């Protein structure tokens, strides 16, 4: 049985048991709602499984309906676990680059291993200053400076050799023209320098790779706990363990497609030369 199915059955059981307690107590929905400080409509939604009651709601209901001690403990704990699971499965959308940088900075501070995959953009931690300024170019100046400052704090953590940073990029991320030819060429050369750090592992999936892998978007993984995904209107944070494991598996498949070492150096040199030649 999958986790969503278990969760659905648990919610059905909670609503069914609360409805049973009210029926056995011979109380109407109106009277029960009034006694527990909620609307009759809310109580009806709880009993029909349309609304997950808060832990406080359940505590009030089982007390008012004179449930046995064992039943009270069981239903309150059931409500608590359902809320914990719901919180775990939430996908939180953060708006604004500065706010996102602050959120990710806190996550990265705790992570021992950070993994990054990008399809058409160089990851922020690998961006040269001119490239970064181009990416942030449409922001108001104050927001741009705040985002740059937050990113500098994140980059400083790369000096901590106890932390590992693994990057996988598609070749298109390095060929996507974010600015003039020289800016792009210097950005590619910047990667060649950064990947020499002992705690940085960089790989590029070349266009020639027989990928047979669908990666719809870029994503970042922090340890085995948190995934972040950039979308048009903000940045989503994913913490559900099942979802995180799927992203880890996808990252592993992409990493196996990437070139490294001398083959990577040759590819980076070729891409930089192509940018300069195309002008």
PDB file of N, CA and C in Angstrom, residues 211-274:
ATOM      1  N   UNK A 211      20.901   9.877 -23.937  1.00  0.00           N
ATOM      2  CA  UNK A 211      20.386  10.100 -22.584  1.00  0.00           C
ATOM      3  C   UNK A 211      19.269   9.134 -22.205  1.00  0.00           C
ATOM      4  N   UNK A 212      18.218   9.085 -22.987  1.00  0.00           N
ATOM      5  CA  UNK A 212      17.059   8.241 -22.663  1.00  0.00           C
ATOM      6  C   UNK A 212      16.551   8.514 -21.243  1.00  0.00           C
ATOM      7  N   UNK A 213      16.685   9.785 -20.813  1.00  0.00           N
ATOM      8  CA  UNK A 213      16.232  10.215 -19.497  1.00  0.00           C
ATOM      9  C   UNK A 213      15.467  11.516 -19.679  1.00  0.00           C
ATOM     10  N   UNK A 214      14.296  11.605 -19.071  1.00  0.00           N
ATOM     11  CA  UNK A 214      13.503  12.834 -19.164  1.00  0.00           C
ATOM     12  C   UNK A 214      13.744  13.669 -17.909  1.00  0.00           C
ATOM     13  N   UNK A 215      14.330  14.844 -18.103  1.00  0.00           N
ATOM     14  CA  UNK A 215      14.529  15.801 -17.004  1.00  0.00           C
ATOM     15  C   UNK A 215      13.820  17.084 -17.410  1.00  0.00           C
ATOM     16  N   UNK A 216      12.629  17.285 -16.869  1.00  0.00           N
ATOM     17  CA  UNK A 216      11.782  18.386 -17.313  1.00  0.00           C
ATOM     18  C   UNK A 216      12.274  19.751 -16.838  1.00  0.00           C
ATOM     19  N   UNK A 217      13.087  19.766 -15.783  1.00  0.00           N
ATOM     20  CA  UNK A 217      13.511  21.045 -15.216  1.00  0.00           C
ATOM     21  C   UNK A 217      14.746  20.825 -14.343  1.00  0.00           C
ATOM     22  N   UNK A 218      15.400  21.905 -14.007  1.00  0.00           N
ATOM     23  CA  UNK A 218      16.514  21.824 -13.087  1.00  0.00           C
ATOM     24  C   UNK A 218      16.024  21.641 -11.661  1.00  0.00           C
ATOM     25  N   UNK A 219      16.915  21.163 -10.785  1.00  0.00           N
ATOM     26  CA  UNK A 219      16.543  20.979  -9.386  1.00  0.00           C
ATOM     27  C   UNK A 219      17.809  20.885  -8.542  1.00  0.00           C
ATOM     28  N   UNK A 220      17.659  21.147  -7.254  1.00  0.00           N
ATOM     29  CA  UNK A 220      18.753  21.047  -6.291  1.00  0.00           C
ATOM     30  C   UNK A 220      18.329  20.096  -5.183  1.00  0.00           C
ATOM     31  N   UNK A 221      19.253  19.275  -4.693  1.00  0.00           N
ATOM     32  CA  UNK A 221      18.965  18.327  -3.608  1.00  0.00           C
ATOM     33  C   UNK A 221      19.966  18.564  -2.480  1.00  0.00           C
ATOM     34  N   UNK A 222      19.461  18.695  -1.285  1.00  0.00           N
ATOM     35  CA  UNK A 222      20.317  18.908  -0.121  1.00  0.00           C
ATOM     36  C   UNK A 222      20.245  17.669   0.774  1.00  0.00           C
ATOM     37  N   UNK A 223      21.393  16.961   0.863  1.00  0.00           N
ATOM     38  CA  UNK A 223      21.445  15.662   1.516  1.00  0.00           C
ATOM     39  C   UNK A 223      20.342  14.775   0.931  1.00  0.00           C
ATOM     40  N   UNK A 224      19.595  14.100   1.770  1.00  0.00           N
ATOM     41  CA  UNK A 224      18.450  13.312   1.297  1.00  0.00           C
ATOM     42  C   UNK A 224      17.180  13.885   1.907  1.00  0.00           C
ATOM     43  N   UNK A 225      17.145  15.216   2.124  1.00  0.00           N
ATOM     44  CA  UNK A 225      16.059  15.824   2.894  1.00  0.00           C
ATOM     45  C   UNK A 225      15.213  16.822   2.125  1.00  0.00           C
ATOM     46  N   UNK A 226      15.843  17.642   1.288  1.00  0.00           N
ATOM     47  CA  UNK A 226      15.130  18.765   0.681  1.00  0.00           C
ATOM     48  C   UNK A 226      15.477  18.871  -0.795  1.00  0.00           C
ATOM     49  N   UNK A 227      14.454  19.143  -1.615  1.00  0.00           N
ATOM     50  CA  UNK A 227      14.641  19.438  -3.040  1.00  0.00           C
ATOM     51  C   UNK A 227      14.068  20.814  -3.305  1.00  0.00           C
ATOM     52  N   UNK A 228      14.766  21.629  -4.086  1.00  0.00           N
ATOM     53  CA  UNK A 228      14.207  22.908  -4.515  1.00  0.00           C
ATOM     54  C   UNK A 228      14.143  22.936  -6.041  1.00  0.00           C
ATOM     55  N   UNK A 229      13.084  23.534  -6.557  1.00  0.00           N
ATOM     56  CA  UNK A 229      12.849  23.635  -7.994  1.00  0.00           C
ATOM     57  C   UNK A 229      12.460  25.075  -8.317  1.00  0.00           C
ATOM     58  N   UNK A 230      13.130  25.678  -9.274  1.00  0.00           N
ATOM     59  CA  UNK A 230      12.787  27.032  -9.697  1.00  0.00           C
ATOM     60  C   UNK A 230      11.687  26.970 -10.743  1.00  0.00           C
ATOM     61  N   UNK A 231      10.630  27.763 -10.523  1.00  0.00           N
ATOM     62  CA  UNK A 231       9.533  27.873 -11.482  1.00  0.00           C
ATOM     63  C   UNK A 231       9.379  29.346 -11.854  1.00  0.00           C
ATOM     64  N   UNK A 232       8.487  29.625 -12.778  1.00  0.00           N
ATOM     65  CA  UNK A 232       8.376  30.977 -13.314  1.00  0.00           C
ATOM     66  C   UNK A 232       8.081  32.013 -12.239  1.00  0.00           C
ATOM     67  N   UNK A 233       7.200  31.680 -11.297  1.00  0.00           N
ATOM     68  CA  UNK A 233       6.745  32.669 -10.325  1.00  0.00           C
ATOM     69  C   UNK A 233       7.404  32.543  -8.951  1.00  0.00           C
ATOM     70  N   UNK A 234       8.403  31.681  -8.822  1.00  0.00           N
ATOM     71  CA  UNK A 234       9.053  31.534  -7.522  1.00  0.00           C
ATOM     72  C   UNK A 234       9.890  30.275  -7.475  1.00  0.00           C
ATOM     73  N   UNK A 235      10.103  29.769  -6.275  1.00  0.00           N
ATOM     74  CA  UNK A 235      10.933  28.585  -6.078  1.00  0.00           C
ATOM     75  C   UNK A 235      10.218  27.633  -5.130  1.00  0.00           C
ATOM     76  N   UNK A 236      10.022  26.393  -5.563  1.00  0.00           N
ATOM     77  CA  UNK A 236       9.288  25.408  -4.774  1.00  0.00           C
ATOM     78  C   UNK A 236      10.252  24.590  -3.926  1.00  0.00           C
ATOM     79  N   UNK A 237       9.857  24.330  -2.684  1.00  0.00           N
ATOM     80  CA  UNK A 237      10.631  23.500  -1.766  1.00  0.00           C
ATOM     81  C   UNK A 237       9.857  22.212  -1.494  1.00  0.00           C
ATOM     82  N   UNK A 238      10.494  21.069  -1.731  1.00  0.00           N
ATOM     83  CA  UNK A 238       9.868  19.755  -1.600  1.00  0.00           C
ATOM     84  C   UNK A 238      10.583  18.980  -0.499  1.00  0.00           C
ATOM     85  N   UNK A 239       9.814  18.453   0.449  1.00  0.00           N
ATOM     86  CA  UNK A 239      10.425  17.721   1.561  1.00  0.00           C
ATOM     87  C   UNK A 239       9.880  16.309   1.747  1.00  0.00           C
ATOM     88  N   UNK A 240       8.895  15.906   0.961  1.00  0.00           N
ATOM     89  CA  UNK A 240       8.357  14.554   1.111  1.00  0.00           C
ATOM     90  C   UNK A 240       9.447  13.532   0.786  1.00  0.00           C
ATOM     91  N   UNK A 241       9.722  12.577   1.700  1.00  0.00           N
ATOM     92  CA  UNK A 241      10.814  11.610   1.475  1.00  0.00           C
ATOM     93  C   UNK A 241      10.692  10.816   0.185  1.00  0.00           C
ATOM     94  N   UNK A 242       9.471  10.438  -0.197  1.00  0.00           N
ATOM     95  CA  UNK A 242       9.288   9.681  -1.437  1.00  0.00           C
ATOM     96  C   UNK A 242       9.677  10.529  -2.645  1.00  0.00           C
ATOM     97  N   UNK A 243       9.266  11.795  -2.650  1.00  0.00           N
ATOM     98  CA  UNK A 243       9.615  12.683  -3.752  1.00  0.00           C
ATOM     99  C   UNK A 243      11.119  12.926  -3.799  1.00  0.00           C
ATOM    100  N   UNK A 244      11.725  13.125  -2.633  1.00  0.00           N
ATOM    101  CA  UNK A 244      13.168  13.370  -2.580  1.00  0.00           C
ATOM    102  C   UNK A 244      13.920  12.167  -3.146  1.00  0.00           C
ATOM    103  N   UNK A 245      13.481  10.951  -2.807  1.00  0.00           N
ATOM    104  CA  UNK A 245      14.143   9.751  -3.322  1.00  0.00           C
ATOM    105  C   UNK A 245      14.037   9.661  -4.846  1.00  0.00           C
ATOM    106  N   UNK A 246      12.902  10.085  -5.403  1.00  0.00           N
ATOM    107  CA  UNK A 246      12.758  10.079  -6.864  1.00  0.00           C
ATOM    108  C   UNK A 246      13.755  11.027  -7.513  1.00  0.00           C
ATOM    109  N   UNK A 247      13.910  12.211  -6.916  1.00  0.00           N
ATOM    110  CA  UNK A 247      14.876  13.168  -7.465  1.00  0.00           C
ATOM    111  C   UNK A 247      16.307  12.649  -7.332  1.00  0.00           C
ATOM    112  N   UNK A 248      16.612  11.983  -6.218  1.00  0.00           N
ATOM    113  CA  UNK A 248      17.943  11.406  -6.046  1.00  0.00           C
ATOM    114  C   UNK A 248      18.224  10.348  -7.110  1.00  0.00           C
ATOM    115  N   UNK A 249      17.227   9.527  -7.410  1.00  0.00           N
ATOM    116  CA  UNK A 249      17.395   8.493  -8.431  1.00  0.00           C
ATOM    117  C   UNK A 249      17.609   9.125  -9.802  1.00  0.00           C
ATOM    118  N   UNK A 250      16.841  10.187 -10.104  1.00  0.00           N
ATOM    119  CA  UNK A 250      17.008  10.876 -11.387  1.00  0.00           C
ATOM    120  C   UNK A 250      18.392  11.507 -11.471  1.00  0.00           C
ATOM    121  N   UNK A 251      18.830  12.124 -10.378  1.00  0.00           N
ATOM    122  CA  UNK A 251      20.160  12.751 -10.378  1.00  0.00           C
ATOM    123  C   UNK A 251      21.232  11.705 -10.638  1.00  0.00           C
ATOM    124  N   UNK A 252      21.092  10.526 -10.037  1.00  0.00           N
ATOM    125  CA  UNK A 252      22.065   9.458 -10.255  1.00  0.00           C
ATOM    126  C   UNK A 252      22.146   9.053 -11.720  1.00  0.00           C
ATOM    127  N   UNK A 253      20.989   8.947 -12.380  1.00  0.00           N
ATOM    128  CA  UNK A 253      20.983   8.581 -13.800  1.00  0.00           C
ATOM    129  C   UNK A 253      21.644   9.674 -14.648  1.00  0.00           C
ATOM    130  N   UNK A 254      21.366  10.929 -14.318  1.00  0.00           N
ATOM    131  CA  UNK A 254      21.962  12.034 -15.068  1.00  0.00           C
ATOM    132  C   UNK A 254      23.470  12.110 -14.851  1.00  0.00           C
ATOM    133  N   UNK A 255      23.888  11.856 -13.609  1.00  0.00           N
ATOM    134  CA  UNK A 255      25.317  11.919 -13.298  1.00  0.00           C
ATOM    135  C   UNK A 255      26.092  10.856 -14.069  1.00  0.00           C
ATOM    136  N   UNK A 256      25.481   9.696 -14.266  1.00  0.00           N
ATOM    137  CA  UNK A 256      26.170   8.634 -15.008  1.00  0.00           C
ATOM    138  C   UNK A 256      26.335   8.980 -16.488  1.00  0.00           C
ATOM    139  N   UNK A 257      25.538   9.914 -16.994  1.00  0.00           N
ATOM    140  CA  UNK A 257      25.637  10.330 -18.391  1.00  0.00           C
ATOM    141  C   UNK A 257      26.697  11.411 -18.599  1.00  0.00           C
ATOM    142  N   UNK A 258      27.131  12.052 -17.517  1.00  0.00           N
ATOM    143  CA  UNK A 258      28.002  13.220 -17.612  1.00  0.00           C
ATOM    144  C   UNK A 258      29.456  12.832 -17.874  1.00  0.00           C
ATOM    145  N   UNK A 259      30.157  13.697 -18.594  1.00  0.00           N
ATOM    146  CA  UNK A 259      31.592  13.522 -18.814  1.00  0.00           C
ATOM    147  C   UNK A 259      32.358  14.291 -17.747  1.00  0.00           C
ATOM    148  N   UNK A 260      33.571  13.792 -17.428  1.00  0.00           N
ATOM    149  CA  UNK A 260      34.402  14.408 -16.393  1.00  0.00           C
ATOM    150  C   UNK A 260      35.865  14.374 -16.830  1.00  0.00           C
ATOM    151  N   UNK A 261      36.723  14.877 -15.974  1.00  0.00           N
ATOM    152  CA  UNK A 261      38.152  14.803 -16.218  1.00  0.00           C
ATOM    153  C   UNK A 261      38.590  15.448 -17.516  1.00  0.00           C
ATOM    154  N   UNK A 262      39.494  14.792 -18.219  1.00  0.00           N
ATOM    155  CA  UNK A 262      40.052  15.362 -19.449  1.00  0.00           C
ATOM    156  C   UNK A 262      38.973  15.557 -20.508  1.00  0.00           C
ATOM    157  N   UNK A 263      38.015  14.631 -20.555  1.00  0.00           N
ATOM    158  CA  UNK A 263      36.936  14.758 -21.532  1.00  0.00           C
ATOM    159  C   UNK A 263      36.107  16.004 -21.256  1.00  0.00           C
ATOM    160  N   UNK A 264      35.875  16.304 -19.986  1.00  0.00           N
ATOM    161  CA  UNK A 264      35.142  17.510 -19.615  1.00  0.00           C
ATOM    162  C   UNK A 264      35.949  18.755 -19.960  1.00  0.00           C
ATOM    163  N   UNK A 265      37.255  18.745 -19.648  1.00  0.00           N
ATOM    164  CA  UNK A 265      38.090  19.909 -19.951  1.00  0.00           C
ATOM    165  C   UNK A 265      38.070  20.217 -21.449  1.00  0.00           C
ATOM    166  N   UNK A 266      38.130  19.173 -22.255  1.00  0.00           N
ATOM    167  CA  UNK A 266      38.110  19.367 -23.714  1.00  0.00           C
ATOM    168  C   UNK A 266      36.769  19.938 -24.158  1.00  0.00           C
ATOM    169  N   UNK A 267      35.680  19.450 -23.552  1.00  0.00           N
ATOM    170  CA  UNK A 267      34.351  19.945 -23.909  1.00  0.00           C
ATOM    171  C   UNK A 267      34.200  21.413 -23.521  1.00  0.00           C
ATOM    172  N   UNK A 268      34.650  21.779 -22.324  1.00  0.00           N
ATOM    173  CA  UNK A 268      34.549  23.171 -21.879  1.00  0.00           C
ATOM    174  C   UNK A 268      35.362  24.092 -22.781  1.00  0.00           C
ATOM    175  N   UNK A 269      36.553  23.660 -23.151  1.00  0.00           N
ATOM    176  CA  UNK A 269      37.391  24.467 -24.049  1.00  0.00           C
ATOM    177  C   UNK A 269      36.709  24.672 -25.394  1.00  0.00           C
ATOM    178  N   UNK A 270      36.075  23.603 -25.900  1.00  0.00           N
ATOM    179  CA  UNK A 270      35.400  23.679 -27.202  1.00  0.00           C
ATOM    180  C   UNK A 270      34.197  24.629 -27.140  1.00  0.00           C
ATOM    181  N   UNK A 271      33.446  24.582 -26.034  1.00  0.00           N
ATOM    182  CA  UNK A 271      32.275  25.457 -25.902  1.00  0.00           C
ATOM    183  C   UNK A 271      32.702  26.917 -25.798  1.00  0.00           C
ATOM    184  N   UNK A 272      33.752  27.191 -25.018  1.00  0.00           N
ATOM    185  CA  UNK A 272      34.248  28.566 -24.898  1.00  0.00           C
ATOM    186  C   UNK A 272      34.711  29.091 -26.248  1.00  0.00           C
ATOM    187  N   UNK A 273      35.422  28.260 -27.001  1.00  0.00           N
ATOM    188  CA  UNK A 273      35.887  28.664 -28.339  1.00  0.00           C
ATOM    189  C   UNK A 273      34.712  28.921 -29.276  1.00  0.00           C
ATOM    190  N   UNK A 274      33.672  28.109 -29.187  1.00  0.00           N
ATOM    191  CA  UNK A 274      32.481  28.309 -30.023  1.00  0.00           C
ATOM    192  C   UNK A 274      31.807  29.636 -29.715  1.00  0.00           C
TER     193      UNK A 274
END
